[in-house]
């Protein structure tokens, strides 16, 4: 039984162009057999008319229908796709049942401070292209320190009191006495038992690759503008959710998002904007009134009730 089917993607966000494909999402109930046998699929349907290794055209259609159990799981995790679906307006709904109205009516019970996939995606894009250059600066500081130490020495035998501090440098102390403490340098883990030369090779490789990507971005080369526009949209949606408790579609920032998506802006202008909105969302997350965790008990009870009211009666009708 289909619960809802909606138009999704750029058509929902308001950023569609004549070349945009059609993207549909939905939620469906499992069958009694699937429930009874413990074989509830994540998807009732997951199809695309496009080619696997080429970009979709305006004629292509992608359809993804989640099973109810999977959708509730994704929404409790704060996954972007589920949050977007929960806030889809009526004019985007192709088909909807009272069950979907009930789910949307209780969408706040999915909210928590751990809705991290929105901001996590935005932060990932910012980190990928070197926003603010702080990661490069921290990596360079560690390289300089390593080059001042004996190559064959272990990090633990060096004067770690002089090891650089930075936003992207931290010591991870193990709670397991059998495991070693380690440094995290720009996401690269280095155990204190490592030799200086080994640590230098790891950080140097990161510095060269990351630095080149950041330099290319500064020249507006090699930037995945579509991904950057998604990062902005995710951050703006999260800001609105923390402030108002809801998300608006189409997005009020549609012109900015479209300009970014089409590469109409300079990356050096865009990068600080992304960093600023991320910083704002982080601050709002700490101040918002959302609970630490979603109301999983409510949604467990909801799924049980739906199985009892919709799936078991369908079995009885079949038997009758």
mmCIF file of C-alpha atoms in Angstrom:
data_model
loop_
_atom_site.group_PDB
_atom_site.id
_atom_site.type_symbol
_atom_site.label_atom_id
_atom_site.label_comp_id
_atom_site.label_asym_id
_atom_site.label_seq_id
_atom_site.Cartn_x
_atom_site.Cartn_y
_atom_site.Cartn_z
ATOM 1 C CA UNK A 1 0.000 0.000 0.000
ATOM 2 C CA UNK A 2 1.414 3.345 -1.055
ATOM 3 C CA UNK A 3 1.346 5.975 1.705
ATOM 4 C CA UNK A 4 2.698 8.921 -0.287
ATOM 5 C CA UNK A 5 4.412 9.789 -3.557
ATOM 6 C CA UNK A 6 5.842 13.238 -4.223
ATOM 7 C CA UNK A 7 7.846 15.281 -6.703
ATOM 8 C CA UNK A 8 11.295 15.774 -5.233
ATOM 9 C CA UNK A 9 14.751 17.189 -5.915
ATOM 10 C CA UNK A 10 15.218 20.455 -7.773
ATOM 11 C CA UNK A 11 11.477 20.718 -8.457
ATOM 12 C CA UNK A 12 10.845 20.700 -4.702
ATOM 13 C CA UNK A 13 13.702 23.086 -3.913
ATOM 14 C CA UNK A 14 12.758 25.530 -6.677
ATOM 15 C CA UNK A 15 16.102 25.196 -8.477
ATOM 16 C CA UNK A 16 14.950 23.163 -11.488
ATOM 17 C CA UNK A 17 15.997 24.143 -15.007
ATOM 18 C CA UNK A 18 14.668 22.974 -18.398
ATOM 19 C CA UNK A 19 17.374 20.280 -18.288
ATOM 20 C CA UNK A 20 16.342 18.921 -14.869
ATOM 21 C CA UNK A 21 15.107 15.338 -14.663
ATOM 22 C CA UNK A 22 12.078 14.228 -12.651
ATOM 23 C CA UNK A 23 12.758 12.808 -9.200
ATOM 24 C CA UNK A 24 10.022 11.097 -7.202
ATOM 25 C CA UNK A 25 10.127 9.912 -3.588
ATOM 26 C CA UNK A 26 7.575 8.019 -1.573
ATOM 27 C CA UNK A 27 6.763 5.740 1.345
ATOM 28 C CA UNK A 28 4.978 2.396 1.223
ATOM 29 C CA UNK A 29 3.702 -0.205 3.687
ATOM 30 C CA UNK A 30 5.266 -3.674 3.616
ATOM 31 C CA UNK A 31 3.145 -6.754 3.027
ATOM 32 C CA UNK A 32 2.087 -9.090 5.823
ATOM 33 C CA UNK A 33 4.440 -11.763 4.504
ATOM 34 C CA UNK A 34 7.388 -9.374 4.643
ATOM 35 C CA UNK A 35 6.551 -8.405 8.223
ATOM 36 C CA UNK A 36 5.925 -11.966 9.419
ATOM 37 C CA UNK A 37 9.106 -13.343 7.841
ATOM 38 C CA UNK A 38 11.280 -10.435 8.943
ATOM 39 C CA UNK A 39 12.124 -9.561 5.345
ATOM 40 C CA UNK A 40 10.962 -5.967 5.223
ATOM 41 C CA UNK A 41 12.759 -4.299 2.295
ATOM 42 C CA UNK A 42 14.302 -0.852 2.559
ATOM 43 C CA UNK A 43 12.707 0.048 -0.756
ATOM 44 C CA UNK A 44 9.429 -0.910 -2.373
ATOM 45 C CA UNK A 45 10.851 0.613 -5.572
ATOM 46 C CA UNK A 46 14.176 2.162 -6.551
ATOM 47 C CA UNK A 47 14.431 2.751 -10.298
ATOM 48 C CA UNK A 48 15.938 5.154 -12.814
ATOM 49 C CA UNK A 49 15.430 5.513 -16.550
ATOM 50 C CA UNK A 50 18.860 7.135 -16.861
ATOM 51 C CA UNK A 51 22.120 5.448 -17.776
ATOM 52 C CA UNK A 52 24.340 4.332 -14.901
ATOM 53 C CA UNK A 53 27.462 6.189 -16.062
ATOM 54 C CA UNK A 54 25.975 9.328 -17.596
ATOM 55 C CA UNK A 55 24.087 12.376 -16.392
ATOM 56 C CA UNK A 56 20.303 12.212 -16.431
ATOM 57 C CA UNK A 57 18.442 14.257 -19.045
ATOM 58 C CA UNK A 58 15.138 16.119 -18.763
ATOM 59 C CA UNK A 59 13.399 13.001 -20.077
ATOM 60 C CA UNK A 60 14.722 10.748 -17.297
ATOM 61 C CA UNK A 61 12.743 9.754 -14.212
ATOM 62 C CA UNK A 62 14.137 8.539 -10.881
ATOM 63 C CA UNK A 63 11.737 6.894 -8.430
ATOM 64 C CA UNK A 64 12.581 5.857 -4.873
ATOM 65 C CA UNK A 65 9.835 4.474 -2.626
ATOM 66 C CA UNK A 66 10.982 3.724 0.926
ATOM 67 C CA UNK A 67 9.432 1.078 3.121
ATOM 68 C CA UNK A 68 7.762 2.635 6.179
ATOM 69 C CA UNK A 69 10.269 1.089 8.593
ATOM 70 C CA UNK A 70 13.219 2.447 6.607
ATOM 71 C CA UNK A 71 11.674 5.888 6.299
ATOM 72 C CA UNK A 72 11.078 6.131 10.055
ATOM 73 C CA UNK A 73 14.668 5.025 10.658
ATOM 74 C CA UNK A 74 16.043 7.667 8.265
ATOM 75 C CA UNK A 75 13.869 10.379 9.793
ATOM 76 C CA UNK A 76 14.945 9.468 13.339
ATOM 77 C CA UNK A 77 18.555 9.744 12.144
ATOM 78 C CA UNK A 78 17.803 13.193 10.756
ATOM 79 C CA UNK A 79 18.777 12.166 7.234
ATOM 80 C CA UNK A 80 18.338 14.945 4.695
ATOM 81 C CA UNK A 81 16.090 13.002 2.329
ATOM 82 C CA UNK A 82 13.587 12.160 5.068
ATOM 83 C CA UNK A 83 13.543 15.703 6.473
ATOM 84 C CA UNK A 84 12.926 17.137 3.005
ATOM 85 C CA UNK A 85 10.064 14.711 2.409
ATOM 86 C CA UNK A 86 8.453 15.559 5.747
ATOM 87 C CA UNK A 87 8.298 19.239 4.765
ATOM 88 C CA UNK A 88 7.115 18.806 1.164
ATOM 89 C CA UNK A 89 4.100 21.094 0.523
ATOM 90 C CA UNK A 90 0.762 19.792 -0.744
ATOM 91 C CA UNK A 91 1.371 20.923 -4.336
ATOM 92 C CA UNK A 92 4.350 18.535 -4.541
ATOM 93 C CA UNK A 93 2.296 15.490 -3.516
ATOM 94 C CA UNK A 94 1.254 13.227 -6.383
ATOM 95 C CA UNK A 95 -0.599 10.864 -4.054
ATOM 96 C CA UNK A 96 -1.109 11.001 -0.294
ATOM 97 C CA UNK A 97 -3.147 9.109 2.291
ATOM 98 C CA UNK A 98 -4.319 10.181 5.761
ATOM 99 C CA UNK A 99 -1.363 8.209 7.127
ATOM 100 C CA UNK A 100 1.019 10.660 5.479
ATOM 101 C CA UNK A 101 -0.904 13.580 6.938
ATOM 102 C CA UNK A 102 -0.503 11.955 10.348
ATOM 103 C CA UNK A 103 3.238 11.472 9.841
ATOM 104 C CA UNK A 104 3.672 15.075 8.735
ATOM 105 C CA UNK A 105 1.535 16.247 11.644
ATOM 106 C CA UNK A 106 3.957 14.649 14.102
ATOM 107 C CA UNK A 107 7.176 15.464 12.238
ATOM 108 C CA UNK A 108 8.524 17.424 15.209
ATOM 109 C CA UNK A 109 8.881 14.111 17.055
ATOM 110 C CA UNK A 110 11.698 13.312 14.607
ATOM 111 C CA UNK A 111 13.593 16.484 15.527
ATOM 112 C CA UNK A 112 16.667 16.418 17.722
ATOM 113 C CA UNK A 113 19.958 18.216 18.153
ATOM 114 C CA UNK A 114 21.519 15.230 16.411
ATOM 115 C CA UNK A 115 20.041 16.137 13.022
ATOM 116 C CA UNK A 116 23.636 16.201 11.839
ATOM 117 C CA UNK A 117 23.439 15.014 8.241
ATOM 118 C CA UNK A 118 22.381 18.473 7.021
ATOM 119 C CA UNK A 119 25.278 20.341 8.565
ATOM 120 C CA UNK A 120 27.644 17.397 8.147
ATOM 121 C CA UNK A 121 27.175 17.532 4.383
ATOM 122 C CA UNK A 122 27.749 21.280 4.284
ATOM 123 C CA UNK A 123 30.872 20.981 6.437
ATOM 124 C CA UNK A 124 32.167 18.204 4.196
ATOM 125 C CA UNK A 125 31.921 20.418 1.123
ATOM 126 C CA UNK A 126 33.567 23.312 2.941
ATOM 127 C CA UNK A 127 36.414 21.054 4.052
ATOM 128 C CA UNK A 128 36.791 19.551 0.574
ATOM 129 C CA UNK A 129 37.632 22.867 -1.048
ATOM 130 C CA UNK A 130 39.569 24.555 1.724
ATOM 131 C CA UNK A 131 37.272 27.219 3.087
ATOM 132 C CA UNK A 132 39.261 29.819 5.082
ATOM 133 C CA UNK A 133 42.493 27.876 4.589
ATOM 134 C CA UNK A 134 42.635 26.971 8.295
ATOM 135 C CA UNK A 135 43.171 23.289 7.526
ATOM 136 C CA UNK A 136 46.119 24.118 5.270
ATOM 137 C CA UNK A 137 47.610 26.376 7.927
ATOM 138 C CA UNK A 138 47.314 23.697 10.607
ATOM 139 C CA UNK A 139 48.826 21.037 8.338
ATOM 140 C CA UNK A 140 51.732 23.362 7.483
ATOM 141 C CA UNK A 141 52.380 24.061 11.178
ATOM 142 C CA UNK A 142 52.574 20.324 11.909
ATOM 143 C CA UNK A 143 54.886 19.767 8.919
ATOM 144 C CA UNK A 144 57.216 22.492 10.154
ATOM 145 C CA UNK A 145 57.286 20.917 13.615
ATOM 146 C CA UNK A 146 57.958 17.431 12.240
ATOM 147 C CA UNK A 147 60.818 18.757 10.121
ATOM 148 C CA UNK A 148 62.451 20.075 13.291
ATOM 149 C CA UNK A 149 62.482 16.588 14.862
ATOM 150 C CA UNK A 150 64.817 13.608 14.245
ATOM 151 C CA UNK A 151 63.336 11.536 11.394
ATOM 152 C CA UNK A 152 63.863 8.179 13.104
ATOM 153 C CA UNK A 153 62.437 9.258 16.470
ATOM 154 C CA UNK A 154 59.025 8.175 17.667
ATOM 155 C CA UNK A 155 56.546 10.967 18.262
ATOM 156 C CA UNK A 156 56.184 9.879 21.881
ATOM 157 C CA UNK A 157 59.914 10.506 22.408
ATOM 158 C CA UNK A 158 59.750 14.059 21.031
ATOM 159 C CA UNK A 159 58.901 17.154 23.045
ATOM 160 C CA UNK A 160 55.128 17.045 22.514
ATOM 161 C CA UNK A 161 54.756 20.156 24.615
ATOM 162 C CA UNK A 162 55.840 22.095 21.526
ATOM 163 C CA UNK A 163 53.435 20.270 19.182
ATOM 164 C CA UNK A 164 51.304 22.862 17.347
ATOM 165 C CA UNK A 165 47.804 23.800 18.473
ATOM 166 C CA UNK A 166 45.055 24.484 15.962
ATOM 167 C CA UNK A 167 41.396 24.172 15.074
ATOM 168 C CA UNK A 168 42.126 20.969 13.145
ATOM 169 C CA UNK A 169 44.753 19.508 15.481
ATOM 170 C CA UNK A 170 43.826 17.498 18.543
ATOM 171 C CA UNK A 171 45.205 14.787 20.781
ATOM 172 C CA UNK A 172 42.947 11.737 21.080
ATOM 173 C CA UNK A 173 43.584 10.006 24.384
ATOM 174 C CA UNK A 174 42.610 6.341 24.409
ATOM 175 C CA UNK A 175 40.447 5.056 27.247
ATOM 176 C CA UNK A 176 41.795 1.566 26.527
ATOM 177 C CA UNK A 177 45.217 1.086 28.174
ATOM 178 C CA UNK A 178 46.111 -1.418 25.452
ATOM 179 C CA UNK A 179 45.686 1.198 22.715
ATOM 180 C CA UNK A 180 47.928 4.139 21.916
ATOM 181 C CA UNK A 181 47.087 7.819 22.107
ATOM 182 C CA UNK A 182 47.087 9.506 18.720
ATOM 183 C CA UNK A 183 47.004 12.895 17.082
ATOM 184 C CA UNK A 184 44.278 13.895 14.662
ATOM 185 C CA UNK A 185 45.739 16.320 12.127
ATOM 186 C CA UNK A 186 43.110 17.524 9.647
ATOM 187 C CA UNK A 187 41.333 14.186 9.895
ATOM 188 C CA UNK A 188 44.502 12.108 9.579
ATOM 189 C CA UNK A 189 45.160 9.836 12.580
ATOM 190 C CA UNK A 190 48.795 9.422 13.679
ATOM 191 C CA UNK A 191 49.713 7.202 16.639
ATOM 192 C CA UNK A 192 52.346 8.450 19.062
ATOM 193 C CA UNK A 193 54.329 5.264 18.413
ATOM 194 C CA UNK A 194 54.769 6.359 14.771
ATOM 195 C CA UNK A 195 58.163 7.525 13.524
ATOM 196 C CA UNK A 196 58.546 11.186 12.645
ATOM 197 C CA UNK A 197 59.263 10.368 8.990
ATOM 198 C CA UNK A 198 56.079 8.285 8.721
ATOM 199 C CA UNK A 199 53.993 11.082 10.239
ATOM 200 C CA UNK A 200 55.638 13.590 7.895
ATOM 201 C CA UNK A 201 54.742 11.474 4.850
ATOM 202 C CA UNK A 202 51.066 11.319 5.896
ATOM 203 C CA UNK A 203 50.681 15.036 6.589
ATOM 204 C CA UNK A 204 52.749 16.030 3.551
ATOM 205 C CA UNK A 205 50.557 13.943 1.228
ATOM 206 C CA UNK A 206 47.434 15.605 2.642
ATOM 207 C CA UNK A 207 48.969 19.084 2.402
ATOM 208 C CA UNK A 208 49.917 18.696 -1.257
ATOM 209 C CA UNK A 209 46.622 17.166 -2.403
ATOM 210 C CA UNK A 210 44.359 19.372 -0.311
ATOM 211 C CA UNK A 211 46.345 22.470 -1.128
ATOM 212 C CA UNK A 212 46.107 21.888 -4.864
ATOM 213 C CA UNK A 213 42.339 21.368 -4.624
ATOM 214 C CA UNK A 214 41.993 24.603 -2.645
ATOM 215 C CA UNK A 215 44.144 26.490 -5.155
ATOM 216 C CA UNK A 216 42.069 25.145 -8.052
ATOM 217 C CA UNK A 217 38.903 26.252 -6.261
ATOM 218 C CA UNK A 218 40.365 29.734 -5.867
ATOM 219 C CA UNK A 219 40.722 29.807 -9.675
ATOM 220 C CA UNK A 220 37.135 28.480 -10.047
ATOM 221 C CA UNK A 221 38.526 25.218 -11.445
ATOM 222 C CA UNK A 222 37.427 21.730 -10.444
ATOM 223 C CA UNK A 223 34.586 22.944 -8.222
ATOM 224 C CA UNK A 224 31.491 20.738 -8.033
ATOM 225 C CA UNK A 225 29.051 23.643 -8.080
ATOM 226 C CA UNK A 226 26.012 21.390 -7.768
ATOM 227 C CA UNK A 227 27.433 19.873 -4.585
ATOM 228 C CA UNK A 228 28.264 23.325 -3.219
ATOM 229 C CA UNK A 229 24.701 24.509 -3.906
ATOM 230 C CA UNK A 230 23.371 21.453 -2.048
ATOM 231 C CA UNK A 231 25.658 22.338 0.868
ATOM 232 C CA UNK A 232 24.250 25.869 0.998
ATOM 233 C CA UNK A 233 20.691 24.588 0.775
ATOM 234 C CA UNK A 234 21.295 22.074 3.580
ATOM 235 C CA UNK A 235 22.769 24.774 5.809
ATOM 236 C CA UNK A 236 19.960 27.259 5.120
ATOM 237 C CA UNK A 237 17.336 24.586 5.775
ATOM 238 C CA UNK A 238 18.972 23.668 9.060
ATOM 239 C CA UNK A 239 19.098 27.312 10.118
ATOM 240 C CA UNK A 240 15.382 27.707 9.385
ATOM 241 C CA UNK A 241 14.541 24.471 11.202
ATOM 242 C CA UNK A 242 16.407 25.508 14.352
ATOM 243 C CA UNK A 243 14.799 28.975 14.330
ATOM 244 C CA UNK A 244 11.211 28.217 13.264
ATOM 245 C CA UNK A 245 10.781 24.455 13.713
ATOM 246 C CA UNK A 246 9.957 23.991 10.027
ATOM 247 C CA UNK A 247 11.489 24.027 6.523
ATOM 248 C CA UNK A 248 10.058 25.997 3.585
ATOM 249 C CA UNK A 249 9.854 24.698 0.012
ATOM 250 C CA UNK A 250 10.586 26.072 -2.503
ATOM 251 C CA UNK A 251 13.610 27.621 -0.815
ATOM 252 C CA UNK A 252 13.550 31.397 -0.201
ATOM 253 C CA UNK A 253 17.220 31.489 -1.313
ATOM 254 C CA UNK A 254 16.382 29.967 -4.696
ATOM 255 C CA UNK A 255 18.164 32.686 -6.724
ATOM 256 C CA UNK A 256 21.380 32.348 -4.740
ATOM 257 C CA UNK A 257 21.212 28.550 -4.911
ATOM 258 C CA UNK A 258 20.646 28.641 -8.679
ATOM 259 C CA UNK A 259 23.518 31.094 -9.200
ATOM 260 C CA UNK A 260 25.822 28.802 -7.217
ATOM 261 C CA UNK A 261 24.560 25.664 -8.966
ATOM 262 C CA UNK A 262 25.230 27.164 -12.413
ATOM 263 C CA UNK A 263 28.710 28.427 -11.448
ATOM 264 C CA UNK A 264 27.711 32.061 -11.907
ATOM 265 C CA UNK A 265 29.596 33.217 -8.797
ATOM 266 C CA UNK A 266 33.282 33.285 -7.899
ATOM 267 C CA UNK A 267 34.380 30.614 -5.463
ATOM 268 C CA UNK A 268 36.378 33.131 -3.413
ATOM 269 C CA UNK A 269 33.106 35.027 -2.873
ATOM 270 C CA UNK A 270 31.071 31.895 -2.162
ATOM 271 C CA UNK A 271 33.486 30.185 0.245
ATOM 272 C CA UNK A 272 33.255 32.700 3.120
ATOM 273 C CA UNK A 273 29.460 32.700 2.823
ATOM 274 C CA UNK A 274 29.363 28.936 3.293
ATOM 275 C CA UNK A 275 31.680 29.120 6.279
ATOM 276 C CA UNK A 276 29.554 31.865 7.859
ATOM 277 C CA UNK A 277 26.262 29.992 7.506
ATOM 278 C CA UNK A 278 27.868 26.828 8.910
ATOM 279 C CA UNK A 279 29.142 28.755 11.945
ATOM 280 C CA UNK A 280 25.683 30.254 12.449
ATOM 281 C CA UNK A 281 23.990 26.850 12.296
ATOM 282 C CA UNK A 282 26.449 25.385 14.806
ATOM 283 C CA UNK A 283 25.619 28.179 17.246
ATOM 284 C CA UNK A 284 21.870 27.766 16.696
ATOM 285 C CA UNK A 285 22.123 24.027 17.318
ATOM 286 C CA UNK A 286 23.544 24.648 20.782
ATOM 287 C CA UNK A 287 20.825 27.175 21.642
ATOM 288 C CA UNK A 288 17.744 25.546 20.106
ATOM 289 C CA UNK A 289 15.146 23.824 22.239
ATOM 290 C CA UNK A 290 15.281 20.484 20.419
ATOM 291 C CA UNK A 291 15.747 17.328 22.534
ATOM 292 C CA UNK A 292 19.001 15.409 22.409
ATOM 293 C CA UNK A 293 17.277 12.454 20.714
ATOM 294 C CA UNK A 294 14.101 11.988 18.619
ATOM 295 C CA UNK A 295 11.028 10.412 20.194
ATOM 296 C CA UNK A 296 11.778 6.879 19.033
ATOM 297 C CA UNK A 297 9.202 5.434 21.435
ATOM 298 C CA UNK A 298 6.440 7.393 19.715
ATOM 299 C CA UNK A 299 7.499 6.162 16.288
ATOM 300 C CA UNK A 300 7.866 2.551 17.457
ATOM 301 C CA UNK A 301 4.283 2.714 18.726
ATOM 302 C CA UNK A 302 3.171 4.345 15.487
ATOM 303 C CA UNK A 303 4.677 1.573 13.333
ATOM 304 C CA UNK A 304 3.141 -1.123 15.550
ATOM 305 C CA UNK A 305 -0.277 0.520 15.289
ATOM 306 C CA UNK A 306 -0.021 0.828 11.516
ATOM 307 C CA UNK A 307 0.854 -2.865 11.224
ATOM 308 C CA UNK A 308 -2.140 -3.774 13.397
ATOM 309 C CA UNK A 309 -4.604 -1.449 11.641
ATOM 310 C CA UNK A 310 -3.546 -1.762 8.011
ATOM 311 C CA UNK A 311 -1.462 -4.875 7.426
ATOM 312 C CA UNK A 312 -3.081 -7.518 9.643
ATOM 313 C CA UNK A 313 -6.630 -6.646 8.417
ATOM 314 C CA UNK A 314 -5.435 -7.044 4.838
ATOM 315 C CA UNK A 315 -4.338 -10.589 5.711
ATOM 316 C CA UNK A 316 -7.767 -11.388 7.143
ATOM 317 C CA UNK A 317 -9.449 -10.107 3.984
ATOM 318 C CA UNK A 318 -7.200 -12.358 1.917
ATOM 319 C CA UNK A 319 -8.030 -15.358 4.090
ATOM 320 C CA UNK A 320 -11.756 -14.558 3.920
#
